[in-house]
Amino acid sequence: MSFTTETEADTRAERIDPVLAAAGWGQNGSKVRREVICPGRIQSGGTRGKGLSADYVLIHKGQKLAVLEAKRAGVSHRNGIGQAKDYATRLGSRYAYASNGLCWYQIDMTTGAEADMVLPFPTPDELWDRTFATNNDWRERFGAVEFETDGGKWELRYYQHKAVNAALESLAKGDRRILLTLATGTGKTSIAFQIAWKLFQAKWNLSGEPVRRPRILFLADRNILADQAYNAFSAFPNDAVTRIDPGTIRKNKGVPKNASLFFTIFQTFMTGEGEPVYTQYPPDFFDFIVIDECHRGGAKDESQWRQVLEYFEPAAQLGLTATPKRKHNADTYAYFGEPVYTYALRDGIEDGYLTPFKVRQMVSTIDEYVYDGVDELVAGEAEVGETFTEGDFNTRIIIEDRELSRVREFLDQIDQRQKTIIFCATQDHAALVRDLINQAKDSDNPNYCHRVTAEDGTVGEQWLRDFQDNEKTIPTILTTSQKLSTGVDARNVRHIVLMRPVRSMIEFKQIIGRGTRTYDGKDFFTIWDFVKAHENFNDPEWDGEPLAPEPPNGKRPPVDPPVPGTDSDPPEPGGDDDPPREKIVVKLSDGKTRQIAYLATTTYWGPDGKPMSAIQLLERLCGDLSGIVADEDQLRAVWSDPDTREHFVTQLSDRGYDQERLNDIRRLVDAHDSDLFDVLSYALFTHPPKTRHERADGVRTDGLVETSGDMKELLLAILSAYETRGEGELSHGKLGNFLSARYGSVGEGKQKLGGLSAVKQAFIKMQKALYVD
C-alpha cells in the first residue's frame, strides 16, 4: 500500500502503534487510550456541538503525561500540532506530539520548547522523569492506586482527573490548605471521593509514612449535602465509613472513632452537652478534612465554624467551592490560598457537561409602586406618595395582586409539567407564592407546588427528595427563600424563577447552578428574572478568572448579605432596640390590577461566557455567516441542494447556532412562517423574507410544469409538508418517509415512480425551483 492512499486508521495501526509499543507504552501498567475529552455543547433537538477526542493519551502512574495527535501518512504531520496543543492544555499533559507515522513533532507545554523529533519515542519512565524532575514518594504511591470506576462503568471527566491530581500533588508536596474551584454540577463530590479513595488505598497520613490508613472528615453545612456525600462513598468498606450525628453519638455513648471516613455537618459538630462535639476528638485525630461549599462561612475569621477548622489545624484541609470570586468571599481565599485547579461555568457549558440557559427578563408596570391613597391599605402605615422598589416588596410591603400577576404570567408561558424552583424574598413570601401557584395551576394534584424552607423541617426535606427524584413528577414546583440556592442535586430542573433581588454574586452563581445539571432531553433551562438579577451578568466578576486578593490594610471586609443556605429572612428595618416594623399590606384597586402588564426580552449565553441580547445574537450570526458564504448567489446555491444545505446547517451548529437559536432569530425578524433561507438572506442582504406558502405556491404554479402523474402528486405532498412544518421536510432522510406514507413502502414507491434515481432527481429539481429567487 502506498502511503498516499493510507487512511488515518491505516497510519495509526501500521506506523504509530508499533512505535509506541516498541517504547513500552501499554505495558507494565502504562496505558495508551483514545479519550473523549468533551461531548460538545448541548443543543436543541438532542444534538450537540462539535466534541473533542484525542487520538492518543499516554498515561503512566495515573498521570496523563502526553497527548499524540495522528494524521494519515499522505498529509503533513504538522497538521495535528494545533490540536495536540489544545488537547494537552485541556488534559494538563506536559508533552504534546503530532505525527503522520513518517515524521514526528514534540512540544513541551511547560517550557514552550518544540521541534521535529527523531525516534525512538520516549518510554513511560523516561517521560515520567522528564515531567517530574523531582522525585516524590507519595506521588508514586498515589499513582499506583487505580481510580475507582465501579469496574469501568464510568470514567472521570478530564477536568475531574486534573482536579484530583492537582489536589494530590499539593498533598504530596506537603501543602495543608488546598482549594478546588469548580462550577456547580461538575461533580465536586465525585472528585472528593476519588481523592479520598487514593489517600485511603495509599495509606497516606500525616505521619509521612504509609503505616496506617488516614482518618478523613467530610464537613458540610446541611444534612442533605452530608447525605449525598455519604451515599457517594459507597465503594468503601462498610466498616470504614460512619456518620457523626446525634443518633450515632447516642448509640455509641460518645463520638464514633473506629472508622476511616467520617461525615457530619458543622451544626452537629458545634453543639453538645457541656462542650462542642468536635472537642471530643483530639486536634490531631483527622489527617484530611474536606469542607464542602467552603465559601459559605466556614473560612470567615468571625465565623464560629472557623473555630472547628482551626481546632483541627494539624489536618490537611481541602475546600470545595463553586464561586471563584474574591470580592464577596475574601476570607475563603485568604484561608485556603490560590485554587490549585479551576473549572468555570462557561467551560462546563461549552464542553457540554453543563446545560446552557436563557434569561427571560420580565419587566412590568408594577416593578415599582407609589402609594396614592386610592388602593386599600389593609395593614401597616404608608404615606401618600411613598415609593416602594423591588427590595421593599415582601419585606416592607406586601401586594398580593402583584405576586398573583407574576405567578399567572409565568405559568401562562411555560410547560407546567416541567420542574421549577422559585426564589422568594422571605419564607412567608415563599408560602404566599406556593398558595397562589396552587390556585392558578392547571394540574389537579394538590401537591403540585410545595414550599421548602427552614420552617418546613423534615416535611420540606421529604418534598425536596421527591422533587429530586427524576422518576417522580410531583411536586413539580418548589418555592423557597434561601434554602435551595445551594446543594440541590435535581437534574431535571427546567425553570429558575427569581422573585427576589440577588445582590450577592456568590449566591447568584449558586442559583444559576440549580439548573445547569444535565438530563436526557434537557436542551436548556430558562431563568425567569422578575427582579433585574440579570444585571449580575454585567459584573466583571461574572465567571471570570479569580481576582487577586487585596493586601491587608487592617480593616475588616464588609459583611456579606445573609449566607446562602441559612434560609434566614433579612433583618427588619430599624435599630437593634427597635421593635419590628409592621409590614404594609395593600390591596390594589380593580382598575390597577387589570392594568398590570409585562414585557419580556431574552438573553443568550455567548461563547465568551457573557450574555447576549437577541440583537447581538443576530449581529454575531451575520459576522459568522460572512465567513461561510460570500454572497447571496452562494447562499442560494448551498441552500438549494439537500446535501450542501445539511452541511451548512452543521457548520452553523458548530458555531453555536442550533435549531433553537435559529428559531429565536426567526422570531426576532418577525419571520415565523418563513424558510430559514429567507431569515438568513434577510439578516445578510436585507431582502424581505418570503413565507413558505409563497415559495410553495410559486413552485405549484411554475415549477412543476414538466412533471405529471404520480411524481407530481408526491412532490405536491412534500410541498404541503414543507409549508406546514418547514425546511426540515426537504432533507434526503425524509424522502423515504414520504414514499412509505404514500405507497406503503419505499420499494413500492420506487417501482411506481421509475426508480429511486428518478425520484431523487425530481426531489432536487423541485428544491432548486423553490429557491430560484
mmCIF file with all atom_site columns, C-alpha atoms in Angstrom, residues 407-502:
data_model
loop_
_atom_site.group_PDB
_atom_site.id
_atom_site.type_symbol
_atom_site.label_atom_id
_atom_site.label_alt_id
_atom_site.label_comp_id
_atom_site.label_asym_id
_atom_site.label_entity_id
_atom_site.label_seq_id
_atom_site.pdbx_PDB_ins_code
_atom_site.Cartn_x
_atom_site.Cartn_y
_atom_site.Cartn_z
_atom_site.occupancy
_atom_site.B_iso_or_equiv
_atom_site.pdbx_formal_charge
_atom_site.auth_seq_id
_atom_site.auth_comp_id
_atom_site.auth_asym_id
_atom_site.auth_atom_id
_atom_site.pdbx_PDB_model_num
ATOM 1  C CA . VAL A 1 407 ? -47.417 33.817 39.008 1.00 0.00 ? 407 VAL A CA 1
ATOM 2  C CA . ARG A 1 408 ? -50.016 33.911 36.220 1.00 0.00 ? 408 ARG A CA 1
ATOM 3  C CA . GLU A 1 409 ? -47.588 35.480 33.747 1.00 0.00 ? 409 GLU A CA 1
ATOM 4  C CA . PHE A 1 410 ? -45.023 32.777 34.417 1.00 0.00 ? 410 PHE A CA 1
ATOM 5  C CA . LEU A 1 411 ? -47.441 29.846 34.401 1.00 0.00 ? 411 LEU A CA 1
ATOM 6  C CA . ASP A 1 412 ? -49.003 31.035 31.126 1.00 0.00 ? 412 ASP A CA 1
ATOM 7  C CA . GLN A 1 413 ? -45.636 30.909 29.356 1.00 0.00 ? 413 GLN A CA 1
ATOM 8  C CA . ILE A 1 414 ? -44.206 27.575 30.489 1.00 0.00 ? 414 ILE A CA 1
ATOM 9  C CA . ASP A 1 415 ? -44.968 23.911 30.139 1.00 0.00 ? 415 ASP A CA 1
ATOM 10 C CA . GLN A 1 416 ? -46.486 23.433 33.591 1.00 0.00 ? 416 GLN A CA 1
ATOM 11 C CA . ARG A 1 417 ? -45.264 19.820 33.692 1.00 0.00 ? 417 ARG A CA 1
ATOM 12 C CA . GLN A 1 418 ? -41.628 20.934 33.920 1.00 0.00 ? 418 GLN A CA 1
ATOM 13 C CA . LYS A 1 419 ? -39.809 21.111 37.249 1.00 0.00 ? 419 LYS A CA 1
ATOM 14 C CA . THR A 1 420 ? -39.249 24.591 38.603 1.00 0.00 ? 420 THR A CA 1
ATOM 15 C CA . ILE A 1 421 ? -37.619 26.305 41.587 1.00 0.00 ? 421 ILE A CA 1
ATOM 16 C CA . ILE A 1 422 ? -38.835 29.767 42.638 1.00 0.00 ? 422 ILE A CA 1
ATOM 17 C CA . PHE A 1 423 ? -36.702 32.001 44.861 1.00 0.00 ? 423 PHE A CA 1
ATOM 18 C CA . CYS A 1 424 ? -38.739 34.318 47.072 1.00 0.00 ? 424 CYS A CA 1
ATOM 19 C CA . ALA A 1 425 ? -37.916 37.222 49.379 1.00 0.00 ? 425 ALA A CA 1
ATOM 20 C CA . THR A 1 426 ? -38.803 35.555 52.686 1.00 0.00 ? 426 THR A CA 1
ATOM 21 C CA . GLN A 1 427 ? -40.219 32.313 53.985 1.00 0.00 ? 427 GLN A CA 1
ATOM 22 C CA . ASP A 1 428 ? -43.643 33.986 54.276 1.00 0.00 ? 428 ASP A CA 1
ATOM 23 C CA . HIS A 1 429 ? -43.347 35.148 50.688 1.00 0.00 ? 429 HIS A CA 1
ATOM 24 C CA . ALA A 1 430 ? -42.473 31.586 49.623 1.00 0.00 ? 430 ALA A CA 1
ATOM 25 C CA . ALA A 1 431 ? -45.653 30.372 51.329 1.00 0.00 ? 431 ALA A CA 1
ATOM 26 C CA . LEU A 1 432 ? -47.736 33.025 49.571 1.00 0.00 ? 432 LEU A CA 1
ATOM 27 C CA . VAL A 1 433 ? -46.303 32.202 46.143 1.00 0.00 ? 433 VAL A CA 1
ATOM 28 C CA . ARG A 1 434 ? -46.849 28.481 46.790 1.00 0.00 ? 434 ARG A CA 1
ATOM 29 C CA . ASP A 1 435 ? -50.508 29.109 47.545 1.00 0.00 ? 435 ASP A CA 1
ATOM 30 C CA . LEU A 1 436 ? -51.009 31.370 44.531 1.00 0.00 ? 436 LEU A CA 1
ATOM 31 C CA . ILE A 1 437 ? -49.439 28.772 42.222 1.00 0.00 ? 437 ILE A CA 1
ATOM 32 C CA . ASN A 1 438 ? -51.671 26.027 43.578 1.00 0.00 ? 438 ASN A CA 1
ATOM 33 C CA . GLN A 1 439 ? -54.672 28.288 42.995 1.00 0.00 ? 439 GLN A CA 1
ATOM 34 C CA . ALA A 1 440 ? -53.674 29.172 39.412 1.00 0.00 ? 440 ALA A CA 1
ATOM 35 C CA . LYS A 1 441 ? -52.190 25.841 38.213 1.00 0.00 ? 441 LYS A CA 1
ATOM 36 C CA . ASP A 1 442 ? -53.668 23.595 35.520 1.00 0.00 ? 442 ASP A CA 1
ATOM 37 C CA . SER A 1 443 ? -52.828 20.427 37.464 1.00 0.00 ? 443 SER A CA 1
ATOM 38 C CA . ASP A 1 444 ? -55.448 18.834 39.698 1.00 0.00 ? 444 ASP A CA 1
ATOM 39 C CA . ASN A 1 445 ? -52.797 17.413 42.056 1.00 0.00 ? 445 ASN A CA 1
ATOM 40 C CA . PRO A 1 446 ? -52.889 19.125 45.481 1.00 0.00 ? 446 PRO A CA 1
ATOM 41 C CA . ASN A 1 447 ? -49.142 18.555 45.910 1.00 0.00 ? 447 ASN A CA 1
ATOM 42 C CA . TYR A 1 448 ? -48.210 20.277 42.638 1.00 0.00 ? 448 TYR A CA 1
ATOM 43 C CA . CYS A 1 449 ? -46.293 23.061 44.433 1.00 0.00 ? 449 CYS A CA 1
ATOM 44 C CA . HIS A 1 450 ? -44.686 22.998 47.882 1.00 0.00 ? 450 HIS A CA 1
ATOM 45 C CA . ARG A 1 451 ? -42.566 25.325 49.955 1.00 0.00 ? 451 ARG A CA 1
ATOM 46 C CA . VAL A 1 452 ? -39.150 24.105 51.147 1.00 0.00 ? 452 VAL A CA 1
ATOM 47 C CA . THR A 1 453 ? -37.618 26.402 53.762 1.00 0.00 ? 453 THR A CA 1
ATOM 48 C CA . ALA A 1 454 ? -36.120 26.060 57.226 1.00 0.00 ? 454 ALA A CA 1
ATOM 49 C CA . GLU A 1 455 ? -39.618 26.348 58.706 1.00 0.00 ? 455 GLU A CA 1
ATOM 50 C CA . ASP A 1 456 ? -40.792 23.270 56.789 1.00 0.00 ? 456 ASP A CA 1
ATOM 51 C CA . GLY A 1 457 ? -38.404 20.920 58.592 1.00 0.00 ? 457 GLY A CA 1
ATOM 52 C CA . THR A 1 458 ? -38.453 17.225 57.785 1.00 0.00 ? 458 THR A CA 1
ATOM 53 C CA . VAL A 1 459 ? -41.675 17.521 55.788 1.00 0.00 ? 459 VAL A CA 1
ATOM 54 C CA . GLY A 1 460 ? -39.997 20.008 53.474 1.00 0.00 ? 460 GLY A CA 1
ATOM 55 C CA . GLU A 1 461 ? -36.928 17.795 53.211 1.00 0.00 ? 461 GLU A CA 1
ATOM 56 C CA . GLN A 1 462 ? -39.136 14.921 52.041 1.00 0.00 ? 462 GLN A CA 1
ATOM 57 C CA . TRP A 1 463 ? -40.783 17.106 49.399 1.00 0.00 ? 463 TRP A CA 1
ATOM 58 C CA . LEU A 1 464 ? -37.292 18.106 48.263 1.00 0.00 ? 464 LEU A CA 1
ATOM 59 C CA . ARG A 1 465 ? -36.226 14.452 47.969 1.00 0.00 ? 465 ARG A CA 1
ATOM 60 C CA . ASP A 1 466 ? -39.367 13.699 45.930 1.00 0.00 ? 466 ASP A CA 1
ATOM 61 C CA . PHE A 1 467 ? -38.617 16.701 43.703 1.00 0.00 ? 467 PHE A CA 1
ATOM 62 C CA . GLN A 1 468 ? -35.068 15.452 43.155 1.00 0.00 ? 468 GLN A CA 1
ATOM 63 C CA . ASP A 1 469 ? -36.333 12.016 42.126 1.00 0.00 ? 469 ASP A CA 1
ATOM 64 C CA . ASN A 1 470 ? -36.392 12.110 38.330 1.00 0.00 ? 470 ASN A CA 1
ATOM 65 C CA . GLU A 1 471 ? -38.953 9.311  38.260 1.00 0.00 ? 471 GLU A CA 1
ATOM 66 C CA . LYS A 1 472 ? -41.468 11.467 40.133 1.00 0.00 ? 472 LYS A CA 1
ATOM 67 C CA . THR A 1 473 ? -43.367 14.399 38.675 1.00 0.00 ? 473 THR A CA 1
ATOM 68 C CA . ILE A 1 474 ? -44.877 15.659 41.946 1.00 0.00 ? 474 ILE A CA 1
ATOM 69 C CA . PRO A 1 475 ? -44.091 18.094 43.397 1.00 0.00 ? 475 PRO A CA 1
ATOM 70 C CA . THR A 1 476 ? -43.395 19.937 40.159 1.00 0.00 ? 476 THR A CA 1
ATOM 71 C CA . ILE A 1 477 ? -42.639 23.357 41.625 1.00 0.00 ? 477 ILE A CA 1
ATOM 72 C CA . LEU A 1 478 ? -40.805 24.267 44.825 1.00 0.00 ? 478 LEU A CA 1
ATOM 73 C CA . THR A 1 479 ? -40.770 27.707 46.398 1.00 0.00 ? 479 THR A CA 1
ATOM 74 C CA . THR A 1 480 ? -38.013 28.768 48.776 1.00 0.00 ? 480 THR A CA 1
ATOM 75 C CA . SER A 1 481 ? -36.230 31.853 50.041 1.00 0.00 ? 481 SER A CA 1
ATOM 76 C CA . GLN A 1 482 ? -32.590 30.872 50.689 1.00 0.00 ? 482 GLN A CA 1
ATOM 77 C CA . LYS A 1 483 ? -32.555 27.155 51.374 1.00 0.00 ? 483 LYS A CA 1
ATOM 78 C CA . LEU A 1 484 ? -32.459 25.784 47.816 1.00 0.00 ? 484 LEU A CA 1
ATOM 79 C CA . SER A 1 485 ? -29.831 28.176 46.447 1.00 0.00 ? 485 SER A CA 1
ATOM 80 C CA . THR A 1 486 ? -27.161 25.523 47.040 1.00 0.00 ? 486 THR A CA 1
ATOM 81 C CA . GLY A 1 487 ? -26.762 21.804 47.365 1.00 0.00 ? 487 GLY A CA 1
ATOM 82 C CA . VAL A 1 488 ? -29.859 20.680 45.469 1.00 0.00 ? 488 VAL A CA 1
ATOM 83 C CA . ASP A 1 489 ? -28.917 17.923 43.048 1.00 0.00 ? 489 ASP A CA 1
ATOM 84 C CA . ALA A 1 490 ? -32.084 17.973 40.943 1.00 0.00 ? 490 ALA A CA 1
ATOM 85 C CA . ARG A 1 491 ? -31.078 17.190 37.377 1.00 0.00 ? 491 ARG A CA 1
ATOM 86 C CA . ASN A 1 492 ? -34.308 17.888 35.539 1.00 0.00 ? 492 ASN A CA 1
ATOM 87 C CA . VAL A 1 493 ? -34.943 21.474 36.642 1.00 0.00 ? 493 VAL A CA 1
ATOM 88 C CA . ARG A 1 494 ? -36.116 23.410 33.573 1.00 0.00 ? 494 ARG A CA 1
ATOM 89 C CA . HIS A 1 495 ? -37.007 26.771 35.126 1.00 0.00 ? 495 HIS A CA 1
ATOM 90 C CA . ILE A 1 496 ? -35.435 29.010 37.756 1.00 0.00 ? 496 ILE A CA 1
ATOM 91 C CA . VAL A 1 497 ? -37.710 31.901 38.776 1.00 0.00 ? 497 VAL A CA 1
ATOM 92 C CA . LEU A 1 498 ? -36.274 34.904 40.600 1.00 0.00 ? 498 LEU A CA 1
ATOM 93 C CA . MET A 1 499 ? -38.893 36.783 42.599 1.00 0.00 ? 499 MET A CA 1
ATOM 94 C CA . ARG A 1 500 ? -36.434 38.481 44.942 1.00 0.00 ? 500 ARG A CA 1
ATOM 95 C CA . PRO A 1 501 ? -33.301 40.545 44.314 1.00 0.00 ? 501 PRO A CA 1
ATOM 96 C CA . VAL A 1 502 ? -29.985 38.664 44.318 1.00 0.00 ? 502 VAL A CA 1
#
